[in-house]
Short mmCIF file of C-alpha atoms and ligand atoms in Angstrom, two decimals:
data_model
loop_
_atom_site.label_atom_id
_atom_site.label_comp_id
_atom_site.label_asym_id
_atom_site.label_seq_id
_atom_site.Cartn_x
_atom_site.Cartn_y
_atom_site.Cartn_z
CA MET A 32 68.75 140.95 226.23
CA ILE A 33 66.14 139.14 228.28
CA ILE A 34 65.63 135.58 227.09
CA GLY A 35 62.53 133.66 228.26
CA VAL A 36 62.20 129.87 228.40
CA PRO A 37 58.58 128.78 229.03
CA ARG A 38 57.70 125.25 229.93
CA GLU A 39 56.33 123.27 227.02
CA LEU A 40 52.55 122.73 227.07
CA LYS A 41 52.02 120.36 224.16
CA ASP A 42 50.83 116.87 225.25
CA HIS A 43 53.80 114.43 225.78
CA GLU A 44 56.34 117.15 224.96
CA SER A 45 59.16 116.75 227.54
CA ARG A 46 61.99 118.87 225.99
CA VAL A 47 63.09 122.39 226.93
CA GLY A 48 64.41 125.15 224.69
CA VAL A 49 67.64 125.83 226.59
CA THR A 50 69.90 123.73 228.84
CA PRO A 51 71.72 124.79 231.96
CA ALA A 52 74.94 124.97 229.81
CA GLY A 53 73.13 127.31 227.44
CA VAL A 54 72.04 129.49 230.29
CA HIS A 55 75.57 129.62 231.53
CA ALA A 56 76.93 130.86 228.19
CA LEU A 57 74.07 133.41 227.72
CA VAL A 58 74.60 134.88 231.16
CA ALA A 59 78.36 134.98 230.61
CA ALA A 60 77.63 137.02 227.49
CA GLY A 61 75.75 139.52 229.67
CA HIS A 62 72.18 138.41 229.04
CA THR A 63 69.33 137.63 231.53
CA VAL A 64 67.68 134.28 231.32
CA LEU A 65 64.19 133.64 232.71
CA VAL A 66 63.29 129.93 233.05
CA GLU A 67 59.77 128.97 233.93
CA HIS A 68 59.48 126.76 237.07
CA ASN A 69 59.81 123.05 236.11
CA ALA A 70 60.57 123.83 232.43
CA GLY A 71 63.36 121.23 232.26
CA SER A 72 62.16 118.72 234.82
CA LEU A 73 60.87 116.17 232.29
CA SER A 74 64.29 116.36 230.50
CA ALA A 75 65.94 115.57 233.83
CA MET A 76 67.13 119.12 234.14
CA PRO A 77 65.78 120.44 237.48
CA ASP A 78 65.31 124.17 238.36
CA ASP A 79 68.32 124.00 240.70
CA ASP A 80 70.65 123.27 237.72
CA PHE A 81 69.28 126.25 235.82
CA GLN A 82 69.55 128.48 238.89
CA ALA A 83 73.21 127.32 239.48
CA ALA A 84 73.90 128.19 235.85
CA GLY A 85 72.67 131.73 236.45
CA ALA A 86 69.01 131.67 235.39
CA GLU A 87 66.09 133.30 237.27
CA ILE A 88 63.32 130.78 237.95
CA VAL A 89 59.94 132.41 237.27
CA GLY A 90 56.68 131.00 238.66
CA SER A 91 54.33 131.84 235.82
CA ALA A 92 54.44 131.46 232.01
CA HIS A 93 52.74 134.79 231.73
CA ASP A 94 55.68 136.55 233.39
CA VAL A 95 58.30 134.74 231.26
CA TRP A 96 56.59 135.85 228.00
CA ARG A 97 55.79 139.36 229.31
CA LEU A 98 59.35 140.18 230.37
CA ALA A 99 61.34 138.47 227.62
CA ASP A 100 62.58 140.17 224.45
CA LEU A 101 63.26 136.77 222.95
CA VAL A 102 61.38 133.57 223.75
CA VAL A 103 63.02 130.23 222.94
CA LYS A 104 60.83 127.07 222.91
CA VAL A 105 60.71 123.63 221.35
CA LYS A 106 57.19 123.13 219.83
CA GLU A 107 54.95 125.62 218.17
CA PRO A 108 52.88 127.68 220.57
CA LEU A 109 49.40 126.32 221.49
CA GLU A 110 46.36 128.55 221.14
CA LEU A 111 46.40 129.50 224.83
CA GLU A 112 49.84 130.93 224.33
CA TYR A 113 48.84 133.27 221.48
CA ARG A 114 47.73 135.79 224.07
CA HIS A 115 51.39 136.35 225.04
CA PHE A 116 52.22 137.59 221.52
CA ARG A 117 53.16 141.26 221.13
CA GLU A 118 54.85 143.59 218.76
CA GLY A 119 58.66 143.26 218.73
CA LEU A 120 58.77 139.85 220.43
CA VAL A 121 61.22 137.43 218.85
CA LEU A 122 60.17 133.71 218.96
CA PHE A 123 62.62 130.95 218.17
CA THR A 124 61.14 127.52 218.05
CA TYR A 125 59.66 124.78 215.74
CA LEU A 126 56.68 126.54 214.07
CA HIS A 127 55.43 124.22 211.31
CA LEU A 128 53.24 127.06 209.99
CA ALA A 129 52.19 125.49 206.66
CA PRO A 130 49.09 123.77 208.09
CA ALA A 131 48.66 126.25 210.93
CA ARG A 132 46.68 129.21 209.65
CA ALA A 133 45.46 130.39 213.12
CA LEU A 134 49.09 130.47 214.50
CA THR A 135 50.24 132.31 211.37
CA ASP A 136 47.47 134.91 211.78
CA ALA A 137 48.33 135.40 215.48
CA LEU A 138 52.04 135.96 214.72
CA LEU A 139 51.30 138.40 211.86
CA ALA A 140 48.57 140.33 213.70
CA ASN A 141 50.84 140.81 216.69
CA LYS A 142 53.97 141.60 214.53
CA VAL A 143 56.04 138.85 216.18
CA THR A 144 59.42 137.87 214.60
CA GLY A 145 58.79 134.09 214.19
CA ILE A 146 61.95 132.12 213.46
CA ALA A 147 61.26 128.48 212.74
CA TYR A 148 63.85 125.78 213.55
CA GLU A 149 62.60 123.64 210.61
CA THR A 150 63.45 126.21 207.95
CA VAL A 151 66.90 127.36 209.19
CA ARG A 152 69.61 126.31 206.68
CA ASP A 153 73.34 125.82 206.92
CA ARG A 154 75.95 126.79 204.36
CA THR A 155 75.30 123.63 202.33
CA GLY A 156 71.59 124.38 202.23
CA ALA A 157 70.77 121.48 204.56
CA LEU A 158 68.45 121.80 207.55
CA PRO A 159 70.71 121.55 210.64
CA LEU A 160 67.98 121.83 213.20
CA LEU A 161 66.26 118.70 211.93
CA THR A 162 69.44 116.53 211.84
CA PRO A 163 69.54 115.76 215.58
CA MET A 164 66.04 114.16 215.38
CA SER A 165 67.21 111.83 212.53
CA GLU A 166 70.39 111.00 214.39
CA ILE A 167 68.51 109.90 217.50
CA ALA A 168 65.74 108.10 215.54
CA GLY A 169 68.34 106.18 213.53
CA ARG A 170 70.25 105.05 216.67
CA MET A 171 67.10 104.23 218.57
CA SER A 172 65.68 102.19 215.64
CA ILE A 173 68.17 99.44 216.41
CA GLN A 174 67.62 99.59 220.20
CA VAL A 175 63.88 99.25 219.85
CA GLY A 176 64.26 96.70 217.00
CA ALA A 177 66.52 94.55 219.17
CA ALA A 178 63.99 94.67 221.94
CA CYS A 179 61.14 93.73 219.56
CA LEU A 180 63.17 90.71 218.45
CA GLU A 181 62.91 89.26 221.92
CA LYS A 182 60.39 86.43 222.25
CA GLU A 183 58.22 88.14 224.88
CA ARG A 184 57.63 91.04 222.46
CA GLY A 185 56.53 88.65 219.68
CA GLY A 186 59.95 88.53 217.97
CA ARG A 187 61.78 85.43 216.73
CA GLY A 188 64.11 85.38 219.77
CA VAL A 189 67.31 86.49 218.01
CA LEU A 190 70.16 88.21 219.74
CA LEU A 191 71.50 90.73 217.17
CA GLY A 192 75.16 90.27 218.09
CA GLY A 193 74.98 86.48 218.22
CA VAL A 194 77.47 84.72 220.49
CA PRO A 195 80.73 82.78 219.69
CA GLY A 196 79.62 79.79 217.70
CA VAL A 197 76.22 81.34 216.77
CA PRO A 198 75.85 83.78 213.83
CA PRO A 199 74.70 87.40 214.41
CA GLY A 200 71.25 88.67 213.30
CA ASN A 201 70.77 90.16 209.86
CA VAL A 202 69.82 93.80 209.74
CA VAL A 203 68.68 95.51 206.53
CA VAL A 204 68.57 99.26 206.45
CA LEU A 205 66.58 100.94 203.62
CA GLY A 206 68.05 104.39 202.97
CA GLY A 207 71.51 105.54 203.89
CA GLY A 208 70.91 109.14 204.90
CA VAL A 209 71.12 110.44 208.50
CA VAL A 210 68.69 107.98 209.97
CA GLY A 211 70.08 104.97 207.96
CA SER A 212 73.75 105.60 208.63
CA ASN A 213 73.10 106.10 212.36
CA ALA A 214 71.12 102.82 212.36
CA ALA A 215 73.93 101.07 210.57
CA ARG A 216 76.47 102.42 213.06
CA ILE A 217 74.62 101.01 216.06
CA ALA A 218 73.78 97.74 214.49
CA LEU A 219 77.40 97.16 213.55
CA GLY A 220 78.47 98.20 217.05
CA MET A 221 76.16 95.43 218.40
CA GLY A 222 77.87 92.92 216.13
CA ALA A 223 75.00 92.38 213.65
CA CYS A 224 75.44 91.54 209.99
CA VAL A 225 74.25 94.84 208.26
CA THR A 226 73.14 95.46 204.72
CA LEU A 227 72.36 99.06 203.63
CA ILE A 228 70.37 99.81 200.50
CA ASP A 229 70.23 103.23 198.82
CA LEU A 230 69.58 104.63 195.40
CA ASP A 231 72.39 107.11 195.60
CA LEU A 232 75.67 105.29 194.63
CA ASP A 233 77.84 108.18 195.78
CA ARG A 234 76.24 107.83 199.13
CA LEU A 235 76.96 104.10 199.16
CA ARG A 236 80.58 104.81 198.12
CA GLN A 237 80.90 107.26 201.10
CA LEU A 238 79.39 104.78 203.54
CA ASP A 239 81.61 102.02 202.22
CA ASP A 240 84.60 104.26 202.98
CA ILE A 241 83.40 105.12 206.49
CA PHE A 242 82.50 101.58 207.57
CA GLY A 243 85.05 99.69 205.54
CA GLY A 244 84.22 96.10 204.65
CA ARG A 245 81.98 95.71 207.73
CA LEU A 246 78.92 97.21 205.98
CA HIS A 247 77.38 95.49 203.03
CA THR A 248 75.90 98.00 200.54
CA LEU A 249 73.34 97.30 197.85
CA ALA A 250 71.90 99.46 195.04
CA SER A 251 68.13 100.01 195.60
CA ASN A 252 65.82 98.03 193.26
CA SER A 253 62.93 95.77 194.07
CA TYR A 254 64.89 92.59 193.25
CA ASN A 255 67.70 93.40 195.77
CA ILE A 256 65.14 94.62 198.39
CA GLU A 257 63.04 91.44 198.15
CA ARG A 258 66.02 89.21 198.50
CA ALA A 259 67.49 91.17 201.39
CA VAL A 260 64.28 91.51 203.51
CA ARG A 261 63.46 87.78 203.02
CA SER A 262 66.44 86.70 205.18
CA ALA A 263 66.40 89.75 207.51
CA ASP A 264 65.76 89.63 211.25
CA LEU A 265 65.35 93.39 211.43
CA VAL A 266 64.39 95.80 208.69
CA VAL A 267 64.74 99.58 209.19
CA GLY A 268 62.81 101.88 206.89
CA ALA A 269 64.84 105.16 206.50
CA VAL A 270 64.20 106.52 203.04
CA LEU A 271 63.30 110.03 202.20
CA VAL A 272 62.34 111.67 199.01
CA PRO A 273 62.21 115.49 200.14
CA GLY A 274 58.77 116.98 199.92
CA ALA A 275 57.06 113.72 198.85
CA ALA A 276 55.48 110.72 200.52
CA ALA A 277 58.02 107.83 201.22
CA PRO A 278 58.16 105.33 198.36
CA ARG A 279 56.69 101.95 199.33
CA LEU A 280 59.80 99.88 198.83
CA VAL A 281 58.57 96.76 200.65
CA THR A 282 55.28 95.42 199.44
CA LYS A 283 52.72 93.40 201.48
CA ALA A 284 53.75 90.33 199.39
CA MET A 285 57.40 90.81 200.45
CA VAL A 286 56.36 91.10 204.09
CA GLY A 287 54.48 87.84 203.60
CA LYS A 288 57.77 86.11 202.60
CA MET A 289 59.71 87.50 205.66
CA ARG A 290 60.69 85.20 208.53
CA LYS A 291 57.98 84.77 211.21
CA GLY A 292 59.01 86.91 214.16
CA ALA A 293 61.19 89.21 212.16
CA VAL A 294 60.92 92.93 213.01
CA ILE A 295 60.23 96.09 210.90
CA VAL A 296 61.07 99.46 212.32
CA ASP A 297 59.64 102.00 209.85
CA VAL A 298 61.23 105.32 210.87
CA ALA A 299 60.01 106.87 207.62
CA ILE A 300 56.43 106.50 208.93
CA ASP A 301 56.13 110.31 209.44
CA GLN A 302 56.29 110.54 205.58
CA GLY A 303 53.73 107.76 205.23
CA GLY A 304 56.23 104.92 205.71
CA CYS A 305 58.28 102.87 203.20
CA ILE A 306 56.64 99.48 203.99
CA GLU A 307 53.16 98.80 202.64
CA THR A 308 51.92 97.24 205.86
CA SER A 309 53.12 100.18 208.06
CA ARG A 310 50.63 102.34 209.91
CA PRO A 311 51.51 105.10 212.49
CA THR A 312 51.80 104.01 216.17
CA THR A 313 52.53 105.71 219.50
CA HIS A 314 54.88 105.14 222.38
CA SER A 315 52.03 103.87 224.50
CA ASP A 316 51.15 101.20 221.92
CA PRO A 317 54.20 100.98 219.61
CA SER A 318 54.00 97.73 217.70
CA TYR A 319 51.52 95.38 216.01
CA VAL A 320 51.92 92.17 214.00
CA VAL A 321 51.17 91.56 210.28
CA ASP A 322 51.88 88.13 208.66
CA GLY A 323 53.84 87.12 211.74
CA VAL A 324 56.18 90.19 211.37
CA VAL A 325 56.32 92.73 214.23
CA HIS A 326 55.88 96.31 213.03
CA TYR A 327 57.19 99.25 215.14
CA CYS A 328 56.07 102.51 213.50
CA VAL A 329 56.26 105.32 216.16
CA THR A 330 56.07 108.74 214.47
CA ASN A 331 58.09 110.55 217.15
CA ILE A 332 60.73 107.97 218.25
CA PRO A 333 63.13 110.59 219.87
CA ALA A 334 60.42 111.62 222.39
CA ALA A 335 61.25 108.51 224.36
CA VAL A 336 64.75 110.01 225.27
CA PRO A 337 64.01 113.60 226.17
CA HIS A 338 67.21 114.18 228.09
CA THR A 339 69.40 113.23 225.06
CA PHE A 340 66.97 114.88 222.68
CA THR A 341 67.09 118.24 224.53
CA LEU A 342 70.91 118.19 224.66
CA ALA A 343 71.12 117.23 220.90
CA LEU A 344 68.51 119.81 219.84
CA THR A 345 70.00 122.70 221.89
CA ASN A 346 73.53 121.84 220.65
CA ALA A 347 72.22 122.59 217.16
CA THR A 348 70.00 125.62 218.08
CA PHE A 349 72.20 127.33 220.58
CA PRO A 350 74.72 129.04 218.26
CA TYR A 351 71.75 130.74 216.52
CA LEU A 352 70.24 131.71 219.81
CA LEU A 353 73.43 133.28 221.03
CA LYS A 354 73.76 135.17 217.77
CA LEU A 355 70.21 136.48 218.07
CA ALA A 356 70.88 137.53 221.64
CA ASN A 357 74.22 139.15 221.01
CA LEU A 358 73.40 141.03 217.79
CA GLY A 359 69.71 141.51 218.08
CA ALA A 360 67.34 139.81 215.69
CA ASN A 361 67.57 142.29 212.77
CA ALA A 362 71.32 142.35 212.69
CA ALA A 363 71.67 138.62 213.23
CA ILE A 364 69.18 137.94 210.32
CA ARG A 365 71.02 140.33 208.02
CA GLN A 366 74.38 138.76 208.83
CA ASP A 367 73.42 135.10 208.45
CA PRO A 368 71.44 134.02 205.38
CA GLY A 369 70.84 130.54 206.90
CA LEU A 370 69.20 132.21 209.93
CA ALA A 371 67.28 134.51 207.60
CA ALA A 372 65.88 131.38 205.92
CA GLY A 373 64.37 130.49 209.32
CA VAL A 374 62.32 133.67 209.56
CA ASN A 375 58.72 132.92 208.74
CA THR A 376 57.03 136.13 210.00
CA VAL A 377 58.42 139.66 210.66
CA HIS A 378 56.80 143.13 211.17
CA GLY A 379 53.38 141.52 210.26
CA THR A 380 54.59 140.14 206.98
CA LEU A 381 54.86 136.48 205.97
CA THR A 382 58.40 135.86 204.70
CA CYS A 383 58.36 132.06 204.02
CA LYS A 384 57.38 131.15 200.45
CA PRO A 385 56.37 127.46 201.12
CA VAL A 386 54.12 128.58 203.95
CA ALA A 387 52.54 131.28 201.81
CA GLU A 388 51.95 128.79 199.03
CA SER A 389 50.32 126.18 201.18
CA GLN A 390 48.05 128.84 202.76
CA GLN A 391 47.55 130.67 199.45
CA ARG A 392 48.43 134.09 200.85
CA ASP A 393 50.89 136.89 200.08
CA TRP A 394 54.45 136.96 201.21
CA GLN A 395 57.65 139.06 200.82
CA PRO A 396 61.30 137.98 200.83
CA ILE A 397 62.94 138.54 204.19
CA ALA A 398 65.62 140.75 202.52
CA GLU A 399 62.90 143.37 201.81
CA ARG A 400 61.74 143.46 205.45
CA VAL A 401 64.86 143.84 207.67
N1 LIG B 607 59.69 108.39 213.23
C1 LIG B 607 60.53 109.26 213.70
O1 LIG B 607 60.56 109.63 214.90
C2 LIG B 607 61.50 110.06 212.76
C3 LIG B 607 62.48 110.89 213.35
C4 LIG B 607 63.41 111.49 212.46
C5 LIG B 607 63.29 111.29 211.09
N2 LIG B 607 62.32 110.52 210.57
C6 LIG B 607 62.07 110.24 209.11
O2 LIG B 607 63.10 109.35 208.70
C7 LIG B 607 63.15 109.44 207.26
C8 LIG B 607 64.64 109.54 206.85
O3 LIG B 607 65.20 110.77 207.27
P1 LIG B 607 66.77 111.18 207.06
O4 LIG B 607 66.99 112.37 207.81
O5 LIG B 607 67.63 109.99 207.10
O6 LIG B 607 66.66 111.54 205.54
P2 LIG B 607 68.00 111.73 204.52
O7 LIG B 607 67.50 112.61 203.42
O8 LIG B 607 69.20 112.05 205.28
O9 LIG B 607 68.09 110.23 203.88
C9 LIG B 607 67.17 109.64 203.07
C10 LIG B 607 67.96 108.61 202.18
O10 LIG B 607 66.97 107.82 201.53
C11 LIG B 607 67.49 107.57 200.22
N3 LIG B 607 66.45 107.09 199.27
C12 LIG B 607 65.54 107.84 198.66
N4 LIG B 607 64.81 107.05 197.84
C13 LIG B 607 65.23 105.79 197.98
C14 LIG B 607 64.92 104.50 197.43
N5 LIG B 607 63.96 104.42 196.51
N6 LIG B 607 65.65 103.42 197.80
C15 LIG B 607 66.62 103.55 198.66
N7 LIG B 607 66.99 104.73 199.25
C16 LIG B 607 66.34 105.80 198.86
C17 LIG B 607 68.16 108.84 199.79
O11 LIG B 607 69.19 108.57 198.80
C18 LIG B 607 68.86 109.23 201.16
O12 LIG B 607 70.15 108.72 201.31
C19 LIG B 607 62.34 110.68 206.92
O13 LIG B 607 61.07 110.36 206.47
C20 LIG B 607 62.27 111.43 208.25
O14 LIG B 607 61.14 112.33 208.24
C21 LIG B 607 61.36 109.93 211.44
#
């Protein structure tokens, strides 16, 4: 099969759909990989590395799309990429079709098989191609929170790990899922005193087992939350109620009682945020202050570390890509129900129920179409 890897065009997107290691494995399996010139340069993966792994470097995006049977990307195609769509093309990438009617129309009209990272499921029903994002955001939340605690950044000038004779900083993590547990791991590694709050007692038991007595766990209720955040140096917001806006666990009044110069990193901001005083920020202007408390609410935290992010994402996507290449899309989809859940469009039919519902259009289950 010929696999095409175009350079990402979306503003500020620095990842690439395949790494040199992925190219190496695809070429070893007998496939041809066409990588657009400079596709990996912003992820610190130069053309030379792709070439050494066996890829052909192609000068124009047009040729990559035209020659490839299967195109692998990171972000959803932009409008100027729709002209490359054609019947039989397989596209494997984040698609986020629910709000994107024009992209859905273009995929359907051109009979593209559109497989969306965000709807692929593993054996447990989880979303394995979203997990790397949460792992990175959770680990980075402590790194950026520690930096915001520095005096120059408006913080109260606390070193999270303390030093001998001086107590460590207090970190409070709201939510103990993928983001929260990764945040706790890094904060504990830095020597901070860490309290993690979750509604799910089984999850707290599990984390208690993993981290032993080093992690303090608390059941989630407003009494516990208020007391914990009042004495916190750093609060990380990491709750998720799937499909709903994040619950506002920390009110404006609670923020008012926090220590001056304390820091809030609200990772859940992409779901509206779990702190009442949070509002979305960007990497170019990441933080602001309310009631003396520094707020960091960047909606795409992992974008700051594209090299790690590309490696983490492609570790998760690559097994599916190899299966698609080795078996062909139809056989791979028939064989793997988790991959089938990723198919949003095929042969001009919409096959993803949530997308159909949000756009109020017809759909058919994938099993009836391949
Ligand atoms: N800003 C970014 O760049 C970025 C990156 C990745 C993920 N996120 C966001 O981070 C959030 C967390 O993601 P995740 O992958 O860790 O989700 P997850 O489902 O793994 O974990 C969420 C946790 O929140 C807990 N929870 C739900 N309601 C709660 C409550 N009232 N009190 C305490 N805990 C509660 C759940 O029990 C669960 O353990 C999501 O909103 C996700 O979209 C943001």
